[in-house]
Coordinates of C-alpha atoms in Angstrom, one line a residue:
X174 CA -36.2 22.1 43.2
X175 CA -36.8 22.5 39.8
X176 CA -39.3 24.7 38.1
X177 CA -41.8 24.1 35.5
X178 CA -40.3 25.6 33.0
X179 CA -36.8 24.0 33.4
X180 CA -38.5 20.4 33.5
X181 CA -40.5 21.4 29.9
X182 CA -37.4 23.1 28.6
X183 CA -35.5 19.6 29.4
X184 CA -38.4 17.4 27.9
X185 CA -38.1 19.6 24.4
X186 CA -34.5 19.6 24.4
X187 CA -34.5 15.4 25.2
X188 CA -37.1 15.0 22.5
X189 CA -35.5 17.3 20.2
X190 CA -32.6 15.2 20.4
X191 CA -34.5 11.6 20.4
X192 CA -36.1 12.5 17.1
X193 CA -32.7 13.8 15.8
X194 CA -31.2 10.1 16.7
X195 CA -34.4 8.3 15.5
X196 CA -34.3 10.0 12.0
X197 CA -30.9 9.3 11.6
X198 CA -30.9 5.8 12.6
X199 CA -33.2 4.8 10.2
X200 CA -32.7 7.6 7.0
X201 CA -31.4 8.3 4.9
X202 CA -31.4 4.6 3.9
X203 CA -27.9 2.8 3.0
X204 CA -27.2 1.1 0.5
X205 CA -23.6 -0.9 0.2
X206 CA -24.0 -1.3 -3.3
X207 CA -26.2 -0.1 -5.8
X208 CA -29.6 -1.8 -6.1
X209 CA -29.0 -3.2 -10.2
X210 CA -25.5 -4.7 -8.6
X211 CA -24.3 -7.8 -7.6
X212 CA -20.6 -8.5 -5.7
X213 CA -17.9 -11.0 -6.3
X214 CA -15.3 -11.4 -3.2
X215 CA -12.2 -12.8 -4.3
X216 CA -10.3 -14.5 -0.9
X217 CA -7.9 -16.9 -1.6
X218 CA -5.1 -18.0 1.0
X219 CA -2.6 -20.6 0.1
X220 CA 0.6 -22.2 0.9
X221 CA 3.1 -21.4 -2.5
X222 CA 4.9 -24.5 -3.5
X223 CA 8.2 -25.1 -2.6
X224 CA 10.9 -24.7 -5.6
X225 CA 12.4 -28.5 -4.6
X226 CA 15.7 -29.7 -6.8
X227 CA 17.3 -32.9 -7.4
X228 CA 20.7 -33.3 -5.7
X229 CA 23.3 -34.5 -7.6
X230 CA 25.6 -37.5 -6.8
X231 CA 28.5 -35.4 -6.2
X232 CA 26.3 -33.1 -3.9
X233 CA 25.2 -36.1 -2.1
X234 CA 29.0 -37.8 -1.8
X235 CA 29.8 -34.4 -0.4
X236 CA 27.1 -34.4 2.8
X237 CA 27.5 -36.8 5.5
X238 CA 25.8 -39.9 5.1
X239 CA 22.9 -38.8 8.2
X240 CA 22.1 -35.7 5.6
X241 CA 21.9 -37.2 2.3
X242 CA 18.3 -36.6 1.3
X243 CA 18.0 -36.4 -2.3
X244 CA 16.3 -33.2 -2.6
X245 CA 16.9 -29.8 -1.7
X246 CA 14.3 -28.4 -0.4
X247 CA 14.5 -24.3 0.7
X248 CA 12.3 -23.3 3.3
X249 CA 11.1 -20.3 1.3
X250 CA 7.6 -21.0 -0.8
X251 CA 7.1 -19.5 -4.2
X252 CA 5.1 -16.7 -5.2
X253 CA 1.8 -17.1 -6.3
X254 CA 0.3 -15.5 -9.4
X255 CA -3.3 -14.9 -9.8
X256 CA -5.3 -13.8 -12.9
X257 CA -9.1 -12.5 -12.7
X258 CA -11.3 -12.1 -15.7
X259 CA -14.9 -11.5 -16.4
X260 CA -16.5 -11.6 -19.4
X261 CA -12.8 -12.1 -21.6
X262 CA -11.7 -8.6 -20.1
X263 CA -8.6 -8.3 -17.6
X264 CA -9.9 -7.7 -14.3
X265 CA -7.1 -8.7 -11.6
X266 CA -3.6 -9.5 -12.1
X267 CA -1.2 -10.1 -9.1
X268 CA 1.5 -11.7 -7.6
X269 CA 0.9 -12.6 -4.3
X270 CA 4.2 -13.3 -1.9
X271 CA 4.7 -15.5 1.0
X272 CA 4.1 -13.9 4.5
X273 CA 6.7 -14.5 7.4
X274 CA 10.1 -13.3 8.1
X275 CA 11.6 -16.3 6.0
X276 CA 9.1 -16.2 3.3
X277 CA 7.4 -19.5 4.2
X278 CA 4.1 -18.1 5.4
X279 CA 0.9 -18.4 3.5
X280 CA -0.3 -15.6 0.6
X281 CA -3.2 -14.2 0.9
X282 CA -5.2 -11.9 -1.4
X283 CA -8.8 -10.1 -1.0
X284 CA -10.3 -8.5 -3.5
X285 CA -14.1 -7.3 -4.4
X286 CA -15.4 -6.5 -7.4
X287 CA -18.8 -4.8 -8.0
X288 CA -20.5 -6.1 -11.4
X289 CA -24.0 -5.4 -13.0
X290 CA -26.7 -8.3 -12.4
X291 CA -27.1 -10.5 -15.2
X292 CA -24.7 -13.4 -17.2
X293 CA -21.0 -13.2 -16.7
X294 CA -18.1 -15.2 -17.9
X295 CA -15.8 -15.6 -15.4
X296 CA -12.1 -17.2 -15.7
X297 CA -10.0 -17.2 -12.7
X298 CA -6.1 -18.7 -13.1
X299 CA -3.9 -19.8 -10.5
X300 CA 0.2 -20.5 -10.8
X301 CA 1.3 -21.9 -7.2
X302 CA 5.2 -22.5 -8.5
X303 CA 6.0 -20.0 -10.7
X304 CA 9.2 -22.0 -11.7
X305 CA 6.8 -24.2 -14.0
X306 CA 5.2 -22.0 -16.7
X307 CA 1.2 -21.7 -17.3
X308 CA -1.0 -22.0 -14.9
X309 CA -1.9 -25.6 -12.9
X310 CA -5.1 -24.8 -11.2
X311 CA -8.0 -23.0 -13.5
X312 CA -12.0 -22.2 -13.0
X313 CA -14.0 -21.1 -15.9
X314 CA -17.7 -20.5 -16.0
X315 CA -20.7 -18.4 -16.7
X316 CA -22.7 -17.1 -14.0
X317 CA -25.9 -15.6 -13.8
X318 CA -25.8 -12.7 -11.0
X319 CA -29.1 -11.6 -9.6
X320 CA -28.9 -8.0 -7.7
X321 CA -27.8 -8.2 -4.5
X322 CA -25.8 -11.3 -4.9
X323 CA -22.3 -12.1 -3.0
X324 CA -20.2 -14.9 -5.0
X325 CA -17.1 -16.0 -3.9
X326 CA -14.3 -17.0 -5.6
X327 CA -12.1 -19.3 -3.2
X328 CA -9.2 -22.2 -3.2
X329 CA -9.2 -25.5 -1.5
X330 CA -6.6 -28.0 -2.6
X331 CA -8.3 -30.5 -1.1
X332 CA -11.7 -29.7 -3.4
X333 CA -9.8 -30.1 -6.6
X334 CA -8.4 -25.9 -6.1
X335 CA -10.1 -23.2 -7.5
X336 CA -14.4 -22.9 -7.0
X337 CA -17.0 -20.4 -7.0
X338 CA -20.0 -20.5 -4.4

């Protein structure tokens, strides 16, 4: 059996320790960004193109006639480069490569950026076969940020490429 004082030792030490845990789980308070801040999440995942070429007739007289398609077209997809910028500065230059152990996976690139709240320009440039020079899919526009704010910048071919939301 227990006595007194080992039971009010317990209770102090258990309270103690509650009030160390219920501090703590509630301060100092956490902020992920600063308070004047908003976030842009780049995530873009895409399929590269694939660098296709036109066979010529003495490839094609060459190939039996079940194999004569009239393009070559390698497994591997191209690179993909990507350009960021807000407010006419450079802010994100890469080249993104194709995943898998033959290079025809998809590339994938994820990227925040913390800005200030307030009007932005951004530009965001996309080159999906690098063989063709420039860029074929583009997004320009200003944004107003308000603090606390999470845009994304995304791809979908199918939603005419690059948008913000």
């Amino acid at each position: 059996m227990l006595k007194p004082a080992a039971i009010v030792g317990q209770l102090i030490l258990y309270g103690a320790f509650a009030a160390f845990i219920g501090y703590f789980a509630t301060s100092p308070k956490y902020r992920q960004i600063p308070d004047d801040v908003a976030l842009i999440k780049l995530s873009i995942s895409h399929l590269g193109d694939r660098e296709c070429r036109k066979r010529t007739p003495e490839e094609l007289a060459k190939l039996p006639p079940n194999m004569r398609a009239p393009m070559d077209c390698p497994r591997e997809r191209s690179d993909i480069r990507l350009e960021v910028d807000f407010d006419g500065q450079p802010a994100f230059r890469t080249v993104m490569h194709p995943t898998g152990l033959y290079k025809d996976g998809v590339s994938t690139v994820y990227k925040r950026f913390e800005l200030k709240a307030g009007k932005h320009q951004v530009a965001v440039r996309m080159n999906d076969k690098l063989i063709k020079p420039g860029f074929n899919f583009s997004k320009e526009a200003e944004v107003t940020l308000v603090p606390g704010q999470v845009m994304v910048i995304d791809f979908n071919p199918d939603h005419g490429g690059l948008f913000f939301k």
